Short mmCIF file of C-alpha atoms in Angstrom, two decimals:
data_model
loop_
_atom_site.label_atom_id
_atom_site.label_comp_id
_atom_site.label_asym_id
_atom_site.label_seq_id
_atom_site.Cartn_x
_atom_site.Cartn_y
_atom_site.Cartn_z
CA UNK A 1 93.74 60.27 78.46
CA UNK A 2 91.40 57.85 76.88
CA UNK A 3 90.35 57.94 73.02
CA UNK A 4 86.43 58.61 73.52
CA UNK A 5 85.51 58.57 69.72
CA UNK A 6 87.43 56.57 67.00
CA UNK A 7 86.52 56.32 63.40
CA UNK A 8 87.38 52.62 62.66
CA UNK A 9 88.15 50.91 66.54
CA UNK A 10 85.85 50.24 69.38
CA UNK A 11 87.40 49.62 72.60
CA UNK A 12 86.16 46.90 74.61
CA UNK A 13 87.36 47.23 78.58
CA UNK A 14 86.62 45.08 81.45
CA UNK A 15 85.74 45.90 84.80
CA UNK A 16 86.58 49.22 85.98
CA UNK A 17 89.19 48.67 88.88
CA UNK A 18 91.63 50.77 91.49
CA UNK A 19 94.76 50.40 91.99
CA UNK A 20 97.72 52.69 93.82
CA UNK A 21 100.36 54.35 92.48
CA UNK A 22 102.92 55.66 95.22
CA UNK A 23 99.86 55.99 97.54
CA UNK A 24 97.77 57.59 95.20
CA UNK A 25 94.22 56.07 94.15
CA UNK A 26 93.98 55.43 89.71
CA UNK A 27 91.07 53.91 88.33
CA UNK A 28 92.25 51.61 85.54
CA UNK A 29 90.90 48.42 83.39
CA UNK A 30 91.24 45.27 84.97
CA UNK A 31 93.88 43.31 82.48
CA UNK A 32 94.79 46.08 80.40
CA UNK A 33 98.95 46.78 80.65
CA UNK A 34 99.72 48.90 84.00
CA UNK A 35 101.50 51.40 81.80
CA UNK A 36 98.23 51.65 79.50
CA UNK A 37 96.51 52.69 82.71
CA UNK A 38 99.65 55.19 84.34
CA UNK A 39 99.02 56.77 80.99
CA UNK A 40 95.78 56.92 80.69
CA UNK A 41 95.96 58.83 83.69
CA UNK A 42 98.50 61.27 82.97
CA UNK A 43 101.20 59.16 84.48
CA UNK A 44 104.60 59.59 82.09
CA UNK A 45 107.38 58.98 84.80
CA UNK A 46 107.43 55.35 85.50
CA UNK A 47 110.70 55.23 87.45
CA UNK A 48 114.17 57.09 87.54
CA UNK A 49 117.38 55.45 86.31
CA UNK A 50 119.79 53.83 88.62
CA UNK A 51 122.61 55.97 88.09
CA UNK A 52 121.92 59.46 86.91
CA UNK A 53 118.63 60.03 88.08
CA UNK A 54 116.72 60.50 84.88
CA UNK A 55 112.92 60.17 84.40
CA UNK A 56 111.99 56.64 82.50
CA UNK A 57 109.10 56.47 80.71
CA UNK A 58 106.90 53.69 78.73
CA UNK A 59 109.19 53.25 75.42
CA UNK A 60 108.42 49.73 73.68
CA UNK A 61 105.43 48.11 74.58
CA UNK A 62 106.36 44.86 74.00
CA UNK A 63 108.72 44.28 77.10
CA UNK A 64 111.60 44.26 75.17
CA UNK A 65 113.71 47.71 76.33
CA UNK A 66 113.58 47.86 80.27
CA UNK A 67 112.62 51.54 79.89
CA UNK A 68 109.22 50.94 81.97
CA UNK A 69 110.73 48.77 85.32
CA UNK A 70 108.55 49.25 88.17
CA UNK A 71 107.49 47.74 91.65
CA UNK A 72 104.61 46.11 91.51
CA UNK A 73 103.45 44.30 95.02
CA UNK A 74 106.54 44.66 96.46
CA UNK A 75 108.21 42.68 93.54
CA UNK A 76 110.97 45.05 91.44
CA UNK A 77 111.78 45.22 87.59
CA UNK A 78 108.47 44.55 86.43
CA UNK A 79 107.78 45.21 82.71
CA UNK A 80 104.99 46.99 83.30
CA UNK A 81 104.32 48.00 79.72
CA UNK A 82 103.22 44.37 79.12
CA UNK A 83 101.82 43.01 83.13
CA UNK A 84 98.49 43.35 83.48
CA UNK A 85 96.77 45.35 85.49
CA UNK A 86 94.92 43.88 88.67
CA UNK A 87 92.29 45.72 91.15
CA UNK A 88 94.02 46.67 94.42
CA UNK A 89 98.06 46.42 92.73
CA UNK A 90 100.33 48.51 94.28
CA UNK A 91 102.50 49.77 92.26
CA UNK A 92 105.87 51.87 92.67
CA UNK A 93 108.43 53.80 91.49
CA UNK A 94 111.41 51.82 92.28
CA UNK A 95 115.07 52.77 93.64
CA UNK A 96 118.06 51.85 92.09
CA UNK A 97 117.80 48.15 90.19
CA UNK A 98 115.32 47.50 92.64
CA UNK A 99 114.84 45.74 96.15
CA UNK A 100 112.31 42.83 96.65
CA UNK A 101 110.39 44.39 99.57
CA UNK B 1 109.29 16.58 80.56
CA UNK B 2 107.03 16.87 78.27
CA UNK B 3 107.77 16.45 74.46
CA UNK B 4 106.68 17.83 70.76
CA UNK B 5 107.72 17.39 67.42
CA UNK B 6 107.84 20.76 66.06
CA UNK B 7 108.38 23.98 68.76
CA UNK B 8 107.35 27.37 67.78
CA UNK B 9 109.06 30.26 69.49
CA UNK B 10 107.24 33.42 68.62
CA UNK B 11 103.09 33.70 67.82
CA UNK B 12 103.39 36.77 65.77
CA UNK B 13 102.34 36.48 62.19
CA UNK B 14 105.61 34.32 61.40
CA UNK B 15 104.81 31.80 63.70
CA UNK B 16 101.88 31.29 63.76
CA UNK B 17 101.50 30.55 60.41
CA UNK B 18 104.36 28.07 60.41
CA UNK B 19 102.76 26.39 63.55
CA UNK B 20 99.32 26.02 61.84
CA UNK B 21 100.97 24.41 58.44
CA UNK B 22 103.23 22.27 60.22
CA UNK B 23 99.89 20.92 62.14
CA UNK B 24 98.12 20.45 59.28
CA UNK B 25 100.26 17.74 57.82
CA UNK B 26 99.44 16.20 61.36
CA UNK B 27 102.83 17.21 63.20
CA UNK B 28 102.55 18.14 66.47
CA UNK B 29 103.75 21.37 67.21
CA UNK B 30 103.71 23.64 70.61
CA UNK B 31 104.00 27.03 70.59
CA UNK B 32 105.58 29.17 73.14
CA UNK B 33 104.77 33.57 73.28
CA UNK B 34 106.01 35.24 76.15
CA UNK B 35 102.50 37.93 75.59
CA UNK B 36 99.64 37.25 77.26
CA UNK B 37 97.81 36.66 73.80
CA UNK B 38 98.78 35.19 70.27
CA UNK B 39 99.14 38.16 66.61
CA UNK B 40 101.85 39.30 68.06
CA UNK B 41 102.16 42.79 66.41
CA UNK B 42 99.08 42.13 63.98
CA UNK B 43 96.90 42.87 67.14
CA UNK B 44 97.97 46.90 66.19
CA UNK B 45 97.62 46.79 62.65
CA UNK B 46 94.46 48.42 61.94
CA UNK B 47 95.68 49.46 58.58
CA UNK B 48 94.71 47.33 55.54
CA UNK B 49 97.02 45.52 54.20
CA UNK B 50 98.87 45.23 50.13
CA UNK B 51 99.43 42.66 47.53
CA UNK B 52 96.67 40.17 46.11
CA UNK B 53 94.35 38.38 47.26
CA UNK B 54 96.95 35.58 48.70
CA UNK B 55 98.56 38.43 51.13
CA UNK B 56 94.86 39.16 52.15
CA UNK B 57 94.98 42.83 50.78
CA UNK B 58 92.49 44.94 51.91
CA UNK B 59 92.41 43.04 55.06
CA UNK B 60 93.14 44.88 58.73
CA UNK B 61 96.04 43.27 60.89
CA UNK B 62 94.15 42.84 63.51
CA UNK B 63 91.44 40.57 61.12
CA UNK B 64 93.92 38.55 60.30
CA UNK B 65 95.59 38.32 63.68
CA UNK B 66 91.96 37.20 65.04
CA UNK B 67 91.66 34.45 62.25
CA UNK B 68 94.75 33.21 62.80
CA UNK B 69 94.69 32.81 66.53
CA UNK B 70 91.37 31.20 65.99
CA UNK B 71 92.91 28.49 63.66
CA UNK B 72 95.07 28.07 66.05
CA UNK B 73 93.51 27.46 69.38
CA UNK B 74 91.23 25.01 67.61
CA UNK B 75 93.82 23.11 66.58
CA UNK B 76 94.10 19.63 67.38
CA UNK B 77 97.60 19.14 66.73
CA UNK B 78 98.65 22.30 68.44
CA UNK B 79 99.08 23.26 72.08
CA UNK B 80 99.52 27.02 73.10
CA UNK B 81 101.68 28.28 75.63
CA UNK B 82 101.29 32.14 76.73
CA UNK B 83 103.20 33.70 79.26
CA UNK B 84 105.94 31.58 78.30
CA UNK B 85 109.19 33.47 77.88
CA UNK B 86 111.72 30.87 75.65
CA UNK B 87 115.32 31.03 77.70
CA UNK B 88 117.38 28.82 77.24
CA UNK B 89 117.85 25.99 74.03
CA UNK B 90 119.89 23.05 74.24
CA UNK B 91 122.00 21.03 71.94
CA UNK B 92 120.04 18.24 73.15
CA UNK B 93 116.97 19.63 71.42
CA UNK B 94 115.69 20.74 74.71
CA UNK B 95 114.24 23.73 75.38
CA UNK B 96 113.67 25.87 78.62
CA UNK B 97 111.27 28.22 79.56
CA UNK B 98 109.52 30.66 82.16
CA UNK B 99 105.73 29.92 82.07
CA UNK B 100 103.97 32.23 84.52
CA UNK B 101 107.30 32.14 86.38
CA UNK B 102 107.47 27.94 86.63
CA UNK B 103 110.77 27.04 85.11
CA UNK B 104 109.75 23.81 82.73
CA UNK B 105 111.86 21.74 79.80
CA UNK B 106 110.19 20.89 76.71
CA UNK B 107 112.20 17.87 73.96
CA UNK B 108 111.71 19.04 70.11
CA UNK B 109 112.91 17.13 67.51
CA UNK B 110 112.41 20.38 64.96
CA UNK B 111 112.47 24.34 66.29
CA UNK B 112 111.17 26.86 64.53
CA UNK B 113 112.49 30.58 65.89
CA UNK B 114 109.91 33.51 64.77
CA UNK B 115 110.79 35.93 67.64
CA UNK B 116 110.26 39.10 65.18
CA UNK B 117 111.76 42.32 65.52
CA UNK B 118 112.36 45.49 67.90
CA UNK B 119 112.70 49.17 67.44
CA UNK B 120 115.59 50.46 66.98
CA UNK B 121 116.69 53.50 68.52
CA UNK B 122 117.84 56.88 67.78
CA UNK B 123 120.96 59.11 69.36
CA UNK B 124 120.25 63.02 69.97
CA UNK B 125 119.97 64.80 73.29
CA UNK B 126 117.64 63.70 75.72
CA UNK B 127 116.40 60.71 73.70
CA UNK B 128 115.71 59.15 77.10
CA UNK B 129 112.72 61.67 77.96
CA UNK B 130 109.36 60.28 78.72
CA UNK B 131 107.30 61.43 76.23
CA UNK B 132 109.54 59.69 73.26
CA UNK B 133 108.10 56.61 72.11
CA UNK B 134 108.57 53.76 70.08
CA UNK B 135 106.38 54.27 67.11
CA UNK B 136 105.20 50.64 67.03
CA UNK B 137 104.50 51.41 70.67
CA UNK B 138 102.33 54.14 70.36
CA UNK B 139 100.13 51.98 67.56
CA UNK B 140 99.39 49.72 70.31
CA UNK B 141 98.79 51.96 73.34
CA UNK B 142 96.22 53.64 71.13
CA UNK B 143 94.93 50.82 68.56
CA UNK B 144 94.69 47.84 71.54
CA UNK B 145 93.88 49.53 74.54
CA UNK B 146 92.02 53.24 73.77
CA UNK B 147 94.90 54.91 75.19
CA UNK B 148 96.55 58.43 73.92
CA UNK B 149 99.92 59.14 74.98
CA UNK B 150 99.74 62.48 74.25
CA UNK B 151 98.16 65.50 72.48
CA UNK B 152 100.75 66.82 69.88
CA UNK B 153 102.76 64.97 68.26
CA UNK B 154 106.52 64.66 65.73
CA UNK B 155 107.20 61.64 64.10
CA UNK B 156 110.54 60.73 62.91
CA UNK B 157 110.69 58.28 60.15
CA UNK B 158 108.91 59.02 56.90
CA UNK B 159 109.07 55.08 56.15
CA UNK B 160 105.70 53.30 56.21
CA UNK B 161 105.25 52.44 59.69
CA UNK B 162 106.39 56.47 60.06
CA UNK B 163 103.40 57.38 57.63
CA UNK B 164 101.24 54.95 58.42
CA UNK B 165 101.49 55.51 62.68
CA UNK B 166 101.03 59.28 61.73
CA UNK B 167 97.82 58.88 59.97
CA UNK B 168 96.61 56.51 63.27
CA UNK B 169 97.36 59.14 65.65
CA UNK B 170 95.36 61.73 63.63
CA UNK B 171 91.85 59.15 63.62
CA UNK B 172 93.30 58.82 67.60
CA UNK B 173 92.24 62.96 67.64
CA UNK B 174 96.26 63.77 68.68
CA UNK B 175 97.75 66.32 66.62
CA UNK B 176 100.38 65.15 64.48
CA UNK B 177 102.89 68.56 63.65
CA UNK B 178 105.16 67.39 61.07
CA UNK B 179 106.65 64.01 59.87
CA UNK B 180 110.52 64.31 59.50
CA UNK B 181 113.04 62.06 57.91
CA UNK B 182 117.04 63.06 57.55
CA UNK B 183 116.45 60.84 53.47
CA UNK B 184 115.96 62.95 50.85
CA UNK B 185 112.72 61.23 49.57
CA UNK B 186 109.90 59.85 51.52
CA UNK B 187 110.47 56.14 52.15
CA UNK B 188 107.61 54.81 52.67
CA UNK B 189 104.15 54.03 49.91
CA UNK B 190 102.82 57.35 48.02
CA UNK B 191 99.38 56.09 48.83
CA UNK B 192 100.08 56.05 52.66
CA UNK B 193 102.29 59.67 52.76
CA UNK B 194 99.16 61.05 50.48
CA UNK B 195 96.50 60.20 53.20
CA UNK B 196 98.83 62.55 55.88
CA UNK B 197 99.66 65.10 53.74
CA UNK B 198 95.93 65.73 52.59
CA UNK B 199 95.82 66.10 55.95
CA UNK B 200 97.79 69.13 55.91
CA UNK B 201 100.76 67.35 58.34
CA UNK B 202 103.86 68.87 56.60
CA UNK B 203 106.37 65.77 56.09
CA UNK B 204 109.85 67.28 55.89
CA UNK B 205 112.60 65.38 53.73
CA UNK B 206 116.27 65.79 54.84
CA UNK B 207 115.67 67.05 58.59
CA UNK B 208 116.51 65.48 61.16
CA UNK B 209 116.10 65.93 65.32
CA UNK B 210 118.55 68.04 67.34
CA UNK B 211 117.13 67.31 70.85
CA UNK B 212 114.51 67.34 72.82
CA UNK B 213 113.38 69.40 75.69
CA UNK B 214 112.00 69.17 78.65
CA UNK B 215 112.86 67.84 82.35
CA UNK B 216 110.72 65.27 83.44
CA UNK B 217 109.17 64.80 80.23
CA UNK B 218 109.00 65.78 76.32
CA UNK B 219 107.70 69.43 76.14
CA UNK B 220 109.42 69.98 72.79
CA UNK B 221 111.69 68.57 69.93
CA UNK B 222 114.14 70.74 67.81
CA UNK B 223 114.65 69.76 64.50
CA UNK B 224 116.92 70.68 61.68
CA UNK B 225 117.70 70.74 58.05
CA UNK B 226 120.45 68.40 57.27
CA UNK B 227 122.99 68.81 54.07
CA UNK B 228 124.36 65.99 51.60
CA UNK B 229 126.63 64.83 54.46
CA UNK B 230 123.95 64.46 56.55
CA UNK B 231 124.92 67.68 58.85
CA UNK B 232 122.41 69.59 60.39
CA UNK B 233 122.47 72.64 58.55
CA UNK B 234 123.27 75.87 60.63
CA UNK B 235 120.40 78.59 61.30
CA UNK B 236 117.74 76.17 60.20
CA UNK B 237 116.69 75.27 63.24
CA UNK B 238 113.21 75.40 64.89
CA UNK B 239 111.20 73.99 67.85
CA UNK B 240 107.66 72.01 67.48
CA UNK B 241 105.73 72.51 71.13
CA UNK B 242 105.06 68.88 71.93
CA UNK B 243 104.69 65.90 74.11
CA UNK B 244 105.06 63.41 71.98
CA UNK B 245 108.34 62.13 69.36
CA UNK B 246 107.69 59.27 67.65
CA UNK B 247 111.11 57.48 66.48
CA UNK B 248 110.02 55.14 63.05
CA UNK B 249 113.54 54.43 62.31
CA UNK B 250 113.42 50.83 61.47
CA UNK B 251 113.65 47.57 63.14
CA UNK B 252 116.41 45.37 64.66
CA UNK B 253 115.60 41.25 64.07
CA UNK B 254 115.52 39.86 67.99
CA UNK B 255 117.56 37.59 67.56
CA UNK B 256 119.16 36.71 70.94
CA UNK B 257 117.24 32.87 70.84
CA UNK B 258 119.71 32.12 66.94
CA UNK B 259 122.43 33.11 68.81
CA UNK B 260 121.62 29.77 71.49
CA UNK B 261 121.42 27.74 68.72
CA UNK B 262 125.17 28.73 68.12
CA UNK B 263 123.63 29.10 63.82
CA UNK B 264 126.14 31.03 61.56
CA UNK B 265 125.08 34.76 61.65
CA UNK B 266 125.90 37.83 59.10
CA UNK B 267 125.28 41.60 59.51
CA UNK B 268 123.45 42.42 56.06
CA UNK B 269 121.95 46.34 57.47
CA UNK B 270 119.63 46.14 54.98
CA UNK B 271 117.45 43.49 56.86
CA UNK B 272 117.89 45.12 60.82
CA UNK B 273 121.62 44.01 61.65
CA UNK B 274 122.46 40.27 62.09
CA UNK B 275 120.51 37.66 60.59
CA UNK B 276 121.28 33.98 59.99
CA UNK B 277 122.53 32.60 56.96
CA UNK B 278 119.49 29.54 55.99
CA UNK B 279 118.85 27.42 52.68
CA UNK B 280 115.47 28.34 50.39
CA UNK B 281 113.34 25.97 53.46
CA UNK B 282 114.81 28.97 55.97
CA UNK B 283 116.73 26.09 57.76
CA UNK B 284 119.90 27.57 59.25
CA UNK B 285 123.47 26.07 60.42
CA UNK B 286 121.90 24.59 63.31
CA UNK B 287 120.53 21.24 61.51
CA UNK B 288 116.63 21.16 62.60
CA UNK B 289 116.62 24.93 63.83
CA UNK B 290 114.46 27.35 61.27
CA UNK B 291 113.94 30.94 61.26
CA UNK B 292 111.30 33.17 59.55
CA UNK B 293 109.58 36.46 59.79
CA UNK B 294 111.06 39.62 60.55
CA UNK B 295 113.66 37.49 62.95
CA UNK B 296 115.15 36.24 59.98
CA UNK B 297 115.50 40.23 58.62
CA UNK B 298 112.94 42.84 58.55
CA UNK B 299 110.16 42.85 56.22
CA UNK B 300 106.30 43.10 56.58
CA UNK B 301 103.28 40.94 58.04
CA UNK B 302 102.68 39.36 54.72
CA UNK B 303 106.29 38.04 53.68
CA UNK B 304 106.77 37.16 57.52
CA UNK B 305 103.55 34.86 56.96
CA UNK B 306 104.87 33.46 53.83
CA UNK B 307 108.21 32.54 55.24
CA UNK B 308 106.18 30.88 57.83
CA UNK B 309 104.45 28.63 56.28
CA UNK B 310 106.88 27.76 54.24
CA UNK B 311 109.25 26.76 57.34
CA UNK B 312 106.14 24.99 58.84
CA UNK B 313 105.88 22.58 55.87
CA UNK B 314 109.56 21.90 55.68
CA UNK B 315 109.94 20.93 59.11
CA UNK B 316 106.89 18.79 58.94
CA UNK B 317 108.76 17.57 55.78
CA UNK B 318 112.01 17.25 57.71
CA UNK B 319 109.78 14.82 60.18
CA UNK B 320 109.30 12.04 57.42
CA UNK B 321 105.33 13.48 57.21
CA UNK B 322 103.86 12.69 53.92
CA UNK B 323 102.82 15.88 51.96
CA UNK B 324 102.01 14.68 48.36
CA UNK B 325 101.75 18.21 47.45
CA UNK B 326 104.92 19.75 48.94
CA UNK B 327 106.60 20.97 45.58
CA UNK B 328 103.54 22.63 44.97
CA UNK B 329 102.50 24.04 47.80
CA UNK B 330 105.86 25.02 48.65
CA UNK B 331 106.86 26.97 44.70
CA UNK B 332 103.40 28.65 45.75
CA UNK B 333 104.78 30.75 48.65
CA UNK B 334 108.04 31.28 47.36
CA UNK B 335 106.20 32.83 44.23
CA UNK B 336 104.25 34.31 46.99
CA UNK B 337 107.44 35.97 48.66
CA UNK B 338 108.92 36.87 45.26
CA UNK B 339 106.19 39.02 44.10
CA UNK B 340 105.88 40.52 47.82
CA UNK B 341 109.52 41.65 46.70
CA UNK B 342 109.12 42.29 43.51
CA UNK B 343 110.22 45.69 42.22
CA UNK B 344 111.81 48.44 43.52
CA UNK B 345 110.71 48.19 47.46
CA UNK B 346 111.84 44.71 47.52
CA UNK B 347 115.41 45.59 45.84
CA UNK B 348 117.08 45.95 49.31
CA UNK B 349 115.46 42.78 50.77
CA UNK B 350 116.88 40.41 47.41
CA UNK B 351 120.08 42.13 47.93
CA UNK B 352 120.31 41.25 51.42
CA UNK B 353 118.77 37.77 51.16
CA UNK B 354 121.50 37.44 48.37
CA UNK B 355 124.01 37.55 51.41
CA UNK B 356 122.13 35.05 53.66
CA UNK B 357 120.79 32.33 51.09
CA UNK B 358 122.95 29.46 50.75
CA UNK B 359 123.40 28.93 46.78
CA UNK B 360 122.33 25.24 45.60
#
């Protein structure tokens, strides 16, 4: 979900763009953060732990806690809270700690 | 390789500010951000800030964050490096770094290390559920990109970034339930837990969360009374619907980058967990290796500005530059810094910086 009205903040975007995520065609803002986008969307679940299986989600925002690794392009562990987002990226869920594709 | 006098590491408020004052006494200075863009966390703050005049009261973060960057990229003596994730630092005064994934070396005679702070966490079940966020996080998914993570919110934290991320997610349009904090007294400003609780958002002293719920995400968070000894109190349980916990629970300094420098280091939990020990100039063991800002122990913007330019002007100092007017300039911001922490909010920061200050 977007903010559509905001008392103090207007939010200037760039070019609409799309991008996938595990197949599926988002519309995002070219430069914002991927995970800005995945939200934006309705996208929580940004990968499952290694181990136990458990959902990860955005946590930080400033690419600090590893919370939000993702594939992006084929390339794993991408902090995807703070990459920015480019038309056409594919981006994935990824296993485990990740394998470069 | 190429070379600098002074090297920044961090172009948050901190840094920035030492960077520019360290360039004005015509040092040059690089300065190295692993973001895409300089404020650091001032790009957030949409909330005005306190103090005088001097600490630019009135003023919103991100204002100040625009100015500052501005000063800064018109710079002569300054070169900007973004993208550019410090990793390594060298006895040798030689730093390395990742710039847009290119491994390069940079020589520095003087280092200045304003890397900030992170959120810490919190332990109850399930605190690993989507849906849980990072309070400072949330102020930047909303404030910086027009993003809501969520419709219905709990913050925990009643400390001013608790209060004041509460009231931003209410102008956001997401429904903030209750404010909790296991203290027995709000910690944050009257002014800021006033604003919320006009509001009608119930802020709930000594309660603290149980768990969340949910499977693949937050659809809930259980909270509790808690008693003198901090127990949750039996039968006073009860469940908020929601899909979003905010955790406010303070800040850790990041200070992985001190560590390199192999600086003396003390665990005062007052300021975050381990800061280094530095003189008045915030010059630590490491001869020619400075720290300020919320690296050096958690504060605000303004004192993390202060410190800043203060370390700026001492390294340029350090560099034989001539400043006729460094006594003055520099009792300025340390009067600056003393009324930030002034008072009774300041008591635990002059208690802690009692620990790390070297006596002269």
């Amino acid at each position: 979900m977007r903010i559509q009205e905001h008392p103090i903040l207007e939010f200037q975007h760039e070019e609409e763009i799309s991008f996938t995520f595990e197949g599926q065609v988002l519309k995002g803002f070219e430069g914002e953060p991927i995970a800005a986008a995945l939200l934006a969307s309705g996208i929580k679940v940004l990968r499952k732990s290694p181990e136990l299986n458990r959902p990860r989600g955005f946590f930080c925002a400033i690419g600090n806690c590893s919370s939000c690794l993702m594939e992006v392009n084929g390339k794993p562990n991408v902090r995807v809270c703070v990459e920015p987002l480019r038309a056409g990226m594919i981006v994935r869920m990824q296993e485990g700690k990740g394998n470069f594709a | 390789m190429k070379e600098t006098q002074i090297a920044v590491i961090g172009g948050g408020p901190a840094g920035l500010c030492a960077a520019l004052k360290a360039a004005d006494q015509g040092v040059k200075v690089f300065i190295f951000d692993r973001e895409p863009r300089l404020g650091g966390q001032l790009i957030k703050q949409t909330h005005k800030f306190f103090g005088s005049q001097e600490h630019r009261a009135g003023v919103r973060g991100i204002k100040i964050a625009g100015e500052l960057e501005e000063k800064t990229q018109n710079h002569e003596n300054i070169s900007i490096f973004l993208n550019t994730t410090v990793i390594g630092i060298y006895e040798d005064h030689v730093l390395t770094a990742l710039q847009n994934e290119k491994y390069i070396k940079i020589k520095f005679q003087k280092l200045i290390i304003a890397t900030g702070a992170a959120e810490k966490m919190l332990p109850f079940e399930n605190n690993d559920l989507p849906g849980i966020y990072g309070a400072g996080a949330v102020q930047t998914l909303m404030n910086v990109y027009g993003v809501l993570p969520g419709k219905k919110a709990v913050m925990v934290g009643a400390g001013n970034i608790g209060l004041i991320v509460s009231y931003q997610m209410l102008q956001a349009g997401i429904n903030v339930l209750a404010v909790i904090d296991a203290l027995p007294k709000i910690g944050g400003y009257l002014v800021h837990a006033s604003k919320i609780a006009r509001i009608g958002v119930p802020i709930l002293t000594r309660h603290t969360i149980i768990r969340a719920t949910g499977k693949e995400f937050v659809e809930g968070a259980v909270i509790a009374a808690v008693d003198e000894n901090w127990e949750p109190v039996p039968g006073t349980e009860r469940t908020y619907d929601c899909d979003i916990i905010c955790l406010a629970v303070g800040l850790s300094p990041l200070i992985e980058l001190l560590y390199l420098t192999k600086c003396e280091m003390v665990h005062v939990p007052s300021m975050g967990g381990r800061v280094p020990t530095r003189n008045i100039f915030g010059e630590t063991t490491s001869a020619g290796v400075f720290v300020s800002g919320d690296a050096a122990g958690v504060e605000e913007a303004s004192a993390a500005m202060m410190e800043g330019y203060i370390s700026g002007l001492a390294a340029a100092k350090s560099l034989n530059a001539d400043i006729p007017d460094f006594d003055k300039e520099f009792r300025y911001y340390l009067g600056q810094l003393s009324a930030l922490r002034s008072g009774e909010v300041g008591e635990k920061i002059r208690k802690g910086l009692d620990r790390v200050l070297w006596q002269h």
